[in-house]
Each structure stands twice: as structure tokens, then as C-alpha cells.
Short mmCIF file of C-alpha atoms and ligand atoms in Angstrom, two decimals:
data_model
loop_
_atom_site.label_atom_id
_atom_site.label_comp_id
_atom_site.label_asym_id
_atom_site.label_seq_id
_atom_site.Cartn_x
_atom_site.Cartn_y
_atom_site.Cartn_z
CA MET A 1 6.01 -32.12 13.37
CA SER A 2 2.38 -30.89 14.00
CA PRO A 3 1.60 -27.34 12.84
CA PRO A 4 1.48 -24.68 15.67
CA ALA A 5 -1.61 -24.01 17.63
CA PRO A 6 -3.91 -21.56 16.24
CA VAL A 7 -3.85 -18.14 18.00
CA ARG A 8 -7.56 -17.77 19.46
CA VAL A 9 -8.99 -14.36 18.72
CA GLY A 10 -12.04 -12.60 20.54
CA VAL A 11 -13.66 -9.77 18.76
CA ILE A 12 -15.21 -7.32 20.77
CA GLY A 13 -17.42 -4.84 18.61
CA ALA A 14 -19.24 -7.10 15.80
CA GLY A 15 -19.63 -4.22 13.45
CA LEU A 16 -17.97 -3.22 9.99
CA MET A 17 -14.56 -4.04 11.29
CA GLY A 18 -15.45 -6.90 13.57
CA ARG A 19 -17.01 -8.74 10.55
CA GLU A 20 -14.10 -7.62 8.19
CA ALA A 21 -11.71 -9.48 10.75
CA ALA A 22 -13.89 -12.63 10.88
CA SER A 23 -13.76 -12.59 6.78
CA ALA A 24 -9.71 -12.32 6.92
CA PHE A 25 -9.26 -15.24 9.19
CA GLY A 26 -11.94 -17.31 7.07
CA ARG A 27 -9.55 -17.22 3.94
CA TRP A 28 -6.25 -17.62 5.82
CA PHE A 29 -5.34 -20.54 3.59
CA ALA A 30 -4.80 -18.01 0.80
CA LEU A 31 -1.50 -16.84 2.61
CA LEU A 32 1.62 -19.16 1.85
CA ASP A 33 4.16 -17.98 4.41
CA CYS A 34 2.32 -16.73 7.24
CA PRO A 35 3.81 -18.79 10.36
CA VAL A 36 0.80 -18.28 12.57
CA ARG A 37 -2.99 -18.87 12.13
CA PRO A 38 -5.81 -17.15 13.68
CA GLU A 39 -9.11 -18.98 15.06
CA LEU A 40 -12.02 -16.63 15.73
CA THR A 41 -13.43 -18.39 19.06
CA ALA A 42 -15.45 -15.43 20.59
CA VAL A 43 -17.35 -12.39 19.51
CA CYS A 44 -19.13 -9.71 21.62
CA ASP A 45 -21.41 -6.96 21.05
CA VAL A 46 -23.81 -4.95 23.06
CA GLN A 47 -26.52 -5.34 20.30
CA ALA A 48 -27.30 -9.38 20.49
CA ALA A 49 -28.43 -8.97 16.86
CA ALA A 50 -24.93 -8.11 15.98
CA LEU A 51 -23.78 -11.50 16.90
CA ASP A 52 -26.05 -13.16 14.23
CA TRP A 53 -24.13 -12.71 11.40
CA PHE A 54 -21.09 -14.70 13.24
CA ARG A 55 -23.25 -17.76 13.85
CA GLN A 56 -22.15 -18.81 10.13
CA VAL A 57 -18.69 -18.75 11.19
CA PRO A 58 -17.78 -22.39 12.55
CA SER A 59 -15.07 -21.75 14.87
CA VAL A 60 -17.02 -19.17 17.09
CA ARG A 61 -18.07 -20.83 20.31
CA HIS A 62 -18.86 -17.87 22.50
CA PHE A 63 -21.35 -15.24 21.57
CA GLU A 64 -21.35 -12.43 24.44
CA THR A 65 -23.31 -9.21 25.00
CA ASP A 66 -20.70 -8.07 27.88
CA HIS A 67 -17.18 -7.72 26.99
CA ARG A 68 -16.24 -8.81 30.45
CA ALA A 69 -17.82 -12.40 29.74
CA LEU A 70 -15.79 -12.57 26.65
CA LEU A 71 -12.57 -11.47 28.33
CA ALA A 72 -13.06 -14.11 31.07
CA ARG A 73 -12.85 -16.96 28.40
CA PRO A 74 -9.66 -18.92 28.73
CA ASP A 75 -9.81 -19.90 25.01
CA VAL A 76 -9.14 -16.25 23.92
CA ASP A 77 -5.56 -15.28 23.52
CA VAL A 78 -5.98 -12.07 21.67
CA VAL A 79 -8.60 -9.41 21.54
CA TYR A 80 -9.62 -7.50 18.55
CA ALA A 81 -11.32 -4.17 19.92
CA ALA A 82 -13.38 -2.79 17.17
CA VAL A 83 -15.87 -0.64 19.16
CA PRO A 84 -16.79 3.05 19.03
CA HIS A 85 -14.00 5.32 20.31
CA ASP A 86 -15.70 6.36 23.52
CA ARG A 87 -15.63 2.59 24.59
CA HIS A 88 -11.97 1.90 23.42
CA GLU A 89 -10.21 2.88 26.83
CA GLU A 90 -12.39 0.62 28.90
CA VAL A 91 -12.69 -2.38 26.55
CA CYS A 92 -8.70 -2.27 25.82
CA VAL A 93 -7.44 -1.83 29.40
CA GLU A 94 -9.95 -4.54 30.64
CA ALA A 95 -8.70 -6.71 28.09
CA LEU A 96 -5.04 -6.13 28.96
CA ARG A 97 -5.94 -6.73 32.68
CA ALA A 98 -7.48 -9.99 31.62
CA GLY A 99 -4.31 -11.24 30.39
CA LYS A 100 -5.03 -10.89 26.65
CA ASP A 101 -2.75 -9.37 23.85
CA LEU A 102 -4.68 -6.79 21.82
CA LEU A 103 -5.11 -5.39 18.27
CA ALA A 104 -6.87 -2.23 18.95
CA GLU A 105 -8.68 -0.30 16.27
CA LYS A 106 -7.47 3.30 15.61
CA PRO A 107 -7.56 5.86 17.07
CA PHE A 108 -6.49 3.80 20.25
CA GLY A 109 -8.65 5.75 22.87
CA ILE A 110 -11.01 8.89 22.36
CA ASP A 111 -8.20 11.33 22.88
CA LEU A 112 -4.36 11.78 23.98
CA ASP A 113 -4.90 11.15 27.59
CA ALA A 114 -7.00 7.93 26.87
CA ALA A 115 -4.22 6.69 24.48
CA ARG A 116 -1.55 7.26 27.05
CA ARG A 117 -3.39 5.35 29.69
CA ILE A 118 -4.03 2.39 27.29
CA ARG A 119 0.05 2.48 26.41
CA ALA A 120 0.80 2.62 30.12
CA GLU A 121 -1.16 -0.36 30.90
CA ALA A 122 0.05 -2.21 28.32
CA VAL A 123 3.90 -1.48 29.22
CA ARG A 124 2.98 -2.12 32.99
CA LEU A 125 1.70 -5.58 32.18
CA GLY A 126 4.15 -6.33 29.43
CA ARG A 127 1.31 -7.22 26.80
CA PHE A 128 1.73 -7.42 23.11
CA VAL A 129 -0.30 -4.43 21.53
CA ARG A 130 -0.57 -2.99 18.09
CA VAL A 131 -2.97 -0.70 16.47
CA SER A 132 -4.92 -1.09 13.35
CA SER A 133 -3.76 0.51 10.10
CA GLU A 134 -3.98 -1.50 6.90
CA PHE A 135 -2.99 1.04 4.20
CA PRO A 136 0.71 0.78 4.55
CA PHE A 137 0.33 -3.08 3.34
CA LEU A 138 -0.52 -2.17 0.05
CA PRO A 139 2.18 -2.84 -2.59
CA GLY A 140 2.42 0.89 -3.63
CA ALA A 141 2.53 2.13 -0.15
CA GLN A 142 5.15 -0.41 0.61
CA ARG A 143 7.10 0.77 -2.28
CA ALA A 144 6.78 4.47 -1.54
CA PHE A 145 7.86 3.50 2.07
CA ARG A 146 10.99 1.63 0.77
CA MET A 147 11.68 4.64 -1.40
CA ALA A 148 11.45 7.20 1.49
CA SER A 149 13.34 5.05 3.88
CA SER A 150 16.10 4.33 1.67
CA GLY A 151 17.44 7.92 1.25
CA GLU A 152 17.24 7.73 -2.50
CA LEU A 153 14.85 10.76 -2.76
CA GLY A 154 17.86 12.90 -1.71
CA ARG A 155 17.20 16.01 0.19
CA LEU A 156 13.44 16.13 1.01
CA ILE A 157 11.50 18.95 -0.36
CA GLU A 158 7.81 18.30 0.61
CA VAL A 159 5.33 15.60 1.96
CA ARG A 160 1.76 15.07 1.43
CA SER A 161 -0.30 12.46 3.25
CA ALA A 162 -3.85 12.05 2.82
CA PHE A 163 -7.11 10.21 3.51
CA LEU A 164 -10.12 11.21 1.71
CA HIS A 165 -13.84 10.27 1.81
CA SER A 166 -16.91 11.91 0.22
CA SER A 167 -19.62 10.13 2.27
CA ASP A 168 -20.58 13.23 4.27
CA LEU A 169 -21.29 15.03 1.47
CA ASP A 170 -24.93 13.74 1.34
CA PRO A 171 -26.94 15.82 3.92
CA ALA A 172 -29.40 13.01 3.86
CA LYS A 173 -27.19 10.58 5.24
CA PRO A 174 -28.40 9.79 8.96
CA ILE A 175 -26.22 10.49 11.90
CA ASN A 176 -24.10 7.83 13.64
CA TRP A 177 -21.48 7.69 16.32
CA LYS A 178 -18.80 8.62 14.04
CA ARG A 179 -20.33 12.09 13.46
CA GLN A 180 -20.88 12.80 17.21
CA SER A 181 -18.04 14.25 19.51
CA ALA A 182 -19.24 12.47 22.44
CA HIS A 183 -18.67 9.15 20.65
CA CYS A 184 -15.75 9.88 18.20
CA GLY A 185 -14.05 12.23 20.07
CA GLU A 186 -13.34 15.87 19.93
CA ALA A 187 -10.77 15.43 17.28
CA GLY A 188 -13.64 14.17 15.04
CA VAL A 189 -12.40 13.26 11.40
CA MET A 190 -8.67 13.14 12.76
CA ASN A 191 -9.89 10.14 15.18
CA ASP A 192 -11.66 8.61 12.28
CA LEU A 193 -9.03 8.88 9.66
CA GLY A 194 -6.02 10.08 11.21
CA LEU A 195 -3.73 6.95 12.01
CA HIS A 196 -4.11 6.29 8.19
CA VAL A 197 -2.37 9.49 7.22
CA ALA A 198 0.17 9.56 10.04
CA HIS A 199 1.28 5.70 10.21
CA ILE A 200 4.00 6.01 7.46
CA PRO A 201 5.37 9.44 8.30
CA LEU A 202 5.80 8.43 11.84
CA ARG A 203 7.44 5.13 11.09
CA LEU A 204 9.64 7.29 8.72
CA GLY A 205 10.59 9.29 11.85
CA TRP A 206 8.97 12.56 10.41
CA ARG A 207 7.51 13.94 13.44
CA PRO A 208 6.18 17.41 13.13
CA SER A 209 7.95 20.05 15.23
CA ARG A 210 5.03 22.59 14.62
CA LEU A 211 1.88 22.67 12.80
CA TYR A 212 -1.19 24.99 11.58
CA ALA A 213 -4.57 23.23 11.26
CA THR A 214 -7.61 24.38 9.52
CA LEU A 215 -10.58 22.26 10.46
CA GLN A 216 -14.17 22.38 8.97
CA LYS A 217 -17.55 21.26 10.03
CA VAL A 218 -19.60 21.11 6.90
CA TYR A 219 -23.19 19.97 7.82
CA ARG A 220 -24.13 21.11 11.56
CA SER A 221 -26.87 18.77 11.73
CA ARG A 222 -28.14 15.47 10.19
CA PRO A 223 -31.24 13.28 10.03
CA ASP A 224 -31.33 11.27 13.28
CA GLY A 225 -32.94 8.00 11.37
CA ARG A 226 -36.13 8.49 13.28
CA GLY A 227 -37.91 11.24 10.96
CA GLY A 228 -36.02 14.21 13.19
CA THR A 229 -32.67 15.76 13.14
CA ALA A 230 -29.81 15.53 15.30
CA PRO A 231 -26.55 18.02 15.82
CA CYS A 232 -23.54 16.67 13.91
CA ASP A 233 -20.77 18.46 16.03
CA THR A 234 -17.57 16.75 14.84
CA TRP A 235 -14.93 18.22 12.57
CA GLU A 236 -15.45 16.71 9.19
CA ASN A 237 -12.37 17.93 7.24
CA ALA A 238 -8.99 18.61 8.73
CA VAL A 239 -5.88 19.83 6.74
CA LEU A 240 -2.83 20.21 8.93
CA HIS A 241 0.14 22.17 7.58
CA ALA A 242 3.20 20.79 9.58
CA THR A 243 6.81 21.25 9.68
CA VAL A 244 9.18 18.53 10.16
CA ASP A 245 12.91 18.85 10.70
CA ILE A 246 14.99 16.56 8.77
CA ALA A 247 18.77 16.81 8.74
CA GLY A 248 18.49 20.17 10.19
CA GLU A 249 16.14 21.57 7.31
CA PRO A 250 12.41 22.35 7.66
CA VAL A 251 10.32 20.31 5.27
CA PRO A 252 6.74 21.11 4.95
CA MET A 253 4.36 18.23 5.39
CA THR A 254 0.61 18.34 4.74
CA LEU A 255 -1.66 15.94 6.58
CA GLU A 256 -5.24 15.90 4.89
CA MET A 257 -8.22 13.83 6.55
CA LYS A 258 -11.50 14.50 5.03
CA ARG A 259 -14.97 12.95 5.11
CA ALA A 260 -16.42 15.74 2.62
CA ALA A 261 -13.84 15.53 -0.40
CA PRO A 262 -15.95 15.66 -3.55
CA THR A 263 -15.41 12.56 -5.79
CA GLU A 264 -13.24 10.61 -3.09
CA THR A 265 -14.68 7.35 -1.79
CA ASN A 266 -11.65 5.82 0.09
CA THR A 267 -8.80 7.55 -1.42
CA TRP A 268 -5.30 6.98 0.48
CA VAL A 269 -2.59 9.08 -0.68
CA PHE A 270 1.09 9.38 -0.05
CA GLU A 271 3.65 11.72 -1.90
CA ALA A 272 7.12 12.42 -1.01
CA MET A 273 9.33 14.69 -3.33
CA GLY A 274 13.13 15.26 -3.01
CA THR A 275 15.95 16.77 -4.87
CA GLU A 276 16.71 13.18 -6.51
CA ARG A 277 13.40 11.38 -6.73
CA GLY A 278 9.99 11.64 -5.81
CA VAL A 279 7.09 9.13 -5.34
CA ARG A 280 3.37 9.25 -5.39
CA TYR A 281 1.09 6.54 -4.74
CA SER A 282 -2.89 6.82 -4.45
CA THR A 283 -5.53 4.13 -4.08
CA LYS A 284 -7.38 6.14 -6.86
CA GLU A 285 -5.01 4.45 -9.27
CA PRO A 286 -4.46 1.31 -7.05
CA LYS A 287 -2.04 -0.46 -9.35
CA THR A 288 -0.01 2.17 -10.26
CA LEU A 289 3.24 3.63 -8.51
CA CYS A 290 4.35 7.01 -9.74
CA THR A 291 7.94 7.79 -9.44
CA TYR A 292 10.16 10.89 -10.51
CA ARG A 293 13.93 11.00 -11.04
CA ARG A 294 15.63 14.35 -11.67
CA ALA A 295 17.05 14.77 -15.20
CA LYS A 296 17.25 17.20 -17.73
CA GLU A 297 13.64 16.78 -18.65
CA GLN A 298 11.35 16.05 -15.56
CA LEU A 299 8.76 13.50 -15.93
CA TRP A 300 6.71 11.12 -13.79
CA GLU A 301 7.18 7.35 -14.55
CA ARG A 302 4.22 4.92 -13.96
CA THR A 303 4.83 1.37 -12.83
CA ASP A 304 2.00 -1.06 -12.94
CA LEU A 305 2.22 -3.17 -9.50
CA GLY A 306 1.02 -6.64 -8.88
CA PHE A 307 0.22 -8.54 -5.78
CA ASP A 308 3.68 -7.84 -4.11
CA MET A 309 2.53 -8.09 -0.41
CA PRO A 310 4.71 -8.54 2.45
CA PHE A 311 3.25 -12.13 3.06
CA ARG A 312 3.03 -14.10 -0.04
CA ALA A 313 -0.31 -15.53 -1.16
CA ILE A 314 -1.98 -17.91 -3.75
CA THR A 315 -3.30 -14.89 -5.62
CA GLY A 316 -1.58 -14.36 -8.77
CA GLY A 317 1.31 -11.95 -9.03
CA ILE A 318 -0.37 -9.76 -11.67
CA PHE A 319 -3.74 -9.57 -9.95
CA GLU A 320 -4.91 -6.37 -8.11
CA PRO A 321 -5.09 -6.36 -4.23
CA GLY A 322 -7.93 -4.71 -2.38
CA PHE A 323 -9.09 -3.85 1.21
CA PRO A 324 -9.68 -7.43 2.22
CA ASP A 325 -6.22 -8.36 1.22
CA ILE A 326 -4.58 -5.65 3.26
CA LEU A 327 -6.59 -6.20 6.03
CA MET A 328 -5.37 -9.80 6.05
CA GLN A 329 -1.88 -8.76 5.58
CA MET A 330 -2.10 -6.39 8.56
CA TRP A 331 -3.36 -9.32 10.80
CA ALA A 332 -0.65 -11.53 9.49
CA ALA A 333 2.00 -9.03 10.52
CA PHE A 334 0.38 -8.55 13.75
CA LEU A 335 0.31 -12.38 14.70
CA SER A 336 3.73 -12.95 13.20
CA GLU A 337 5.16 -9.81 14.97
CA ARG A 338 3.54 -11.27 18.37
CA ALA A 339 5.24 -14.63 17.58
CA GLY A 340 8.47 -13.09 17.07
CA LEU A 341 8.40 -14.37 13.34
CA LEU A 342 7.97 -11.04 11.44
CA ASN A 343 11.38 -11.35 9.91
CA GLY A 344 11.81 -7.81 8.72
CA ARG A 345 8.39 -7.35 7.24
CA PHE A 346 6.58 -4.11 7.78
CA ALA A 347 5.04 -4.02 11.33
CA CYS A 348 1.76 -2.72 12.44
CA ALA A 349 1.54 0.64 14.08
CA THR A 350 2.76 0.62 17.59
CA PRO A 351 0.97 2.31 20.79
CA ASP A 352 3.91 4.83 20.44
CA GLU A 353 2.80 5.75 17.14
CA ALA A 354 -0.76 5.72 18.00
CA VAL A 355 0.12 8.20 21.04
CA ALA A 356 2.34 10.24 18.50
CA GLN A 357 -0.65 10.67 16.14
CA HIS A 358 -3.00 11.79 19.08
CA GLU A 359 -0.32 14.40 19.93
CA LEU A 360 -0.64 15.87 16.43
CA TRP A 361 -4.54 15.88 16.72
CA SER A 362 -4.37 17.55 20.14
CA ALA A 363 -2.15 20.17 18.65
CA ALA A 364 -4.54 20.71 15.70
CA LEU A 365 -7.43 21.21 18.02
CA ARG A 366 -5.43 23.86 20.10
CA SER A 367 -4.26 25.48 16.65
CA GLN A 368 -7.85 25.75 15.58
CA ARG A 369 -9.15 27.05 18.94
CA GLU A 370 -6.26 29.77 18.99
CA GLN A 371 -5.71 30.35 15.14
CA SER A 372 -2.05 29.90 15.71
CA VAL A 373 0.94 27.74 14.92
CA VAL A 374 1.51 25.20 17.80
CA SER A 375 4.82 23.72 18.63
CA LEU A 376 5.07 20.08 19.49
N1 NAD B 401 -8.97 0.24 10.01
C1 NAD B 401 -9.93 0.61 9.43
O1 NAD B 401 -9.90 0.80 8.18
C2 NAD B 401 -11.19 1.06 10.03
C3 NAD B 401 -12.47 1.15 9.27
C4 NAD B 401 -13.49 1.57 9.96
C5 NAD B 401 -13.63 1.69 11.22
N2 NAD B 401 -12.57 1.61 12.03
C6 NAD B 401 -12.30 1.57 13.42
O2 NAD B 401 -13.13 0.53 13.89
C7 NAD B 401 -13.59 0.69 15.16
C8 NAD B 401 -15.26 0.22 15.04
O3 NAD B 401 -15.64 0.86 13.93
P1 NAD B 401 -16.80 0.37 12.92
O4 NAD B 401 -16.93 1.07 11.67
O5 NAD B 401 -16.80 -1.34 12.88
O6 NAD B 401 -18.14 0.66 13.96
P2 NAD B 401 -19.59 -0.04 13.87
O7 NAD B 401 -20.48 1.01 14.34
O8 NAD B 401 -19.79 -0.75 12.66
O9 NAD B 401 -19.46 -1.26 14.86
C9 NAD B 401 -19.04 -1.08 16.13
C10 NAD B 401 -19.79 -2.09 17.03
O10 NAD B 401 -19.30 -2.12 18.59
C11 NAD B 401 -20.52 -2.31 19.25
N3 NAD B 401 -20.27 -2.06 20.60
C12 NAD B 401 -20.36 -0.61 21.11
N4 NAD B 401 -19.94 -0.65 22.44
C13 NAD B 401 -19.76 -1.78 22.73
C14 NAD B 401 -19.11 -2.66 23.69
N5 NAD B 401 -18.95 -2.05 25.00
N6 NAD B 401 -18.89 -3.81 23.75
C15 NAD B 401 -19.33 -4.74 22.80
N7 NAD B 401 -19.60 -4.04 21.53
C16 NAD B 401 -19.95 -2.69 21.50
C17 NAD B 401 -21.81 -1.62 18.48
O11 NAD B 401 -23.04 -2.10 18.92
C18 NAD B 401 -21.24 -1.90 17.09
O12 NAD B 401 -21.98 -3.15 16.53
C19 NAD B 401 -13.60 2.16 15.45
O13 NAD B 401 -12.46 2.28 16.39
C20 NAD B 401 -13.28 2.64 14.08
O14 NAD B 401 -12.51 4.01 14.12
C21 NAD B 401 -11.26 1.14 11.47
#
């Protein structure tokens, strides 16, 4: 029997993430049990120069500077929308109307209303849509998720989910679209880093019933890259103190998203403590899963994890995974679920989860504005 035809992918937005997708597809043969194969056939960016890097990718046949030209191509089955947040709605909705399935980059629209409109269009047209969030595919995150969903933690006492960068601590870093509300969205860092923090709690059904937010702007202006300065008007750090009602009991859940977190480069943290067990995983120590078990003496146990990914790979079982690996796993989950072949593996974030995260960020903005606790 001949292997199934590849899924033809068109990338819209040939920047950081567009290139990461091409790189993931380029070594697809590293996966041993993914039933579907992508082929990058088309790429689009409004800046023609951004397309040049893709000329070394042999499968790319179409280089476009208008996303509508890419969407008109019949040899594109799936669109990866990796554009700035203010372009999400237009690109995603038009991709759906052009008959394409969609992997949308987070945050899935610049705000809650945009996210709801993209979701509504996907439902109306019956398209397969998922949203990018790759950190849950790390072995440590998978183990933490399984422990939290199994009930073995006992009664939940507290939860912390965080994603921390320090890149914005440098005041000399030139402004870009992620630091401007008009392009990144009013929610700022929550739009930028929030789905990474919300994905696992939402998948576990831990939806806050109320929250209080502390949002911070650290630098109000930045170099504009042309010798002057430009206003930097986005929220750079956000700490949300939320309450989740689990089995009739209130559980505190802290969601932290920071672009000005000293000493942190790209630190993803998930921690859940219960009466029986606890689990903590941080990419600061990417191999190490910390677990706690209630006993007479209380201590953390540390387990070294290997390459225990949802999709098996040629990579040695004791080797460490990194960002390119989890991105590939996420794409494998997207393509497999689209084909109905996920077989119980962890699934990508759904439009409902993306809308639910925007509900949190909207509530956080209101909490900050009114200096109040907001009910959801
Ligand atoms: N999943 C992750 O870990 C992760 C990491 C970084 C960024 N992102 C997300 O990916 C998306 C893109 O971010 P990035 O870091 O790749 O940005 P980027 O600035 O590196 O690239 C965006 C590209 O989109 C192009 N573009 C803008 N408008 C366009 C349009 N209408 N049509 C075609 N191209 C257009 C720009 O010219 C640019 O080259 C954002 O939604 C961001 O939040 C996700």
C-alpha cells in the first residue's frame, strides 16, 4: 500500500515561527509513529525579503506577498497563521472561507471578540482548527498533566502556572510589534505568553470563577531602531490571582506571564500541590520532574526524564528534548487529530480553550482598571 499523501501546508507570516514550522517539517523523518506527513508548499509574507530564507526549502512552490494569493492555491490544505496579533482575525477568517483547515498561532485573535468571531466562522464552516501551544508536549509537562488529571494529588491545595522571559529588562532593546498595543493587543504580555500558561489548567477543567490581576508596565518607551524612541504601551508583566472551584472547594491558582522576569529566558513552570501528592515541572531544569508524596517526612523527589514524547522518535530515549522537538510534536498532534488518528495522545489547544484564555485576559484588564476582583 502506498503511504498516505502528505498534507500540504501554507505558512502565512514568514517570521520567527514560520521558519520554525518549516524546520519541523524538514526533519519529519525523525518521527517513527506519526501517521501523517506535512509538506510545506506555499509561504507568504508582506515583506518580500522574509520569503528568501524559504527558497532553500525544496518543497515550497509558491512565494506570495498577499495572503489571498496563497489562499487561492489549490495545493494548500492547511494554513499556519503566524502573523502579528492584529492580523490574526483577517488571515484566519479568510483562510477558513477559502476552504483551508487552520493551525492558528496564539493568542487566536487580538482580543476576546476577535477570538469569538474566528471560532464562530470555524464552527459555521465545519473546519478543523487548533491553536499553537507546544510546551505541554514536553515530557515533564506530560507527566505533570497526567498526575494532575489522575486524581492522585488528592484534594487540590494550590496551583501555579507561569511563563517567564527577561528579554524586556534591557531598556536598549528596540521596540517591535509585540511591545505595541495596536499590534499585540491591549492584553500585552497576556496575549503574548498567556496561552502557554492557560492551556494545561484549562485542559484540566480548572476554569477560574474569579480573579484579581496586577499588571505592570516596566519601560514606557524604547528605541525605535531608527535613532529615536517610540512609546512602549503594552503590559509587560501580569500576575493573576485566580480562584478555581474544584469539587465545591475554592483553590487558589496563580497565573504569571512576564517579559521582565530577572534571570529567566524562556521558563515555563507548572506546579500543582494536593493533600496526597504534588508535582512541579520547570524548563529551568528541563530534564527534572519534581514530585512530592505526603509522608511523615516531607520531601521532593527528583526524576530525570528522557525523550518520552507523545510521538516516538529516532532520538535516544535518554536524550533531552528542546523547543524544536516540542514544536514538531505539536504539529504531529495537529495533523494526526485532523486525520482522526490521534489515538488518545495529548491534543493541541482548541478554539474553545483559546476563547477561554481571552476571557481570563479580558477579566484581568477589567480587574486592573477597576482595582477589583472580577467574577467570570
Ligand atoms: N508558539 C510559540 O511559542 C510562539 C513563539 C513566538 C511567537 N508566537 C506567535 O506567532 C505569531 C507570529 O510571531 P513571530 O514571533 O513569528 O513574529 P515575527 O514578527 O517574527 O513574524 C511575523 C511575520 O508576519 C509578517 N506579516 C505581517 N502581516 C502579514 C500579513 N498580513 N500577511 C503575511 N505576513 C504578514 C511580518 O512581515 C513578519 O515577517 C504571533 O501570533 C505570536 O504570538 C508563538
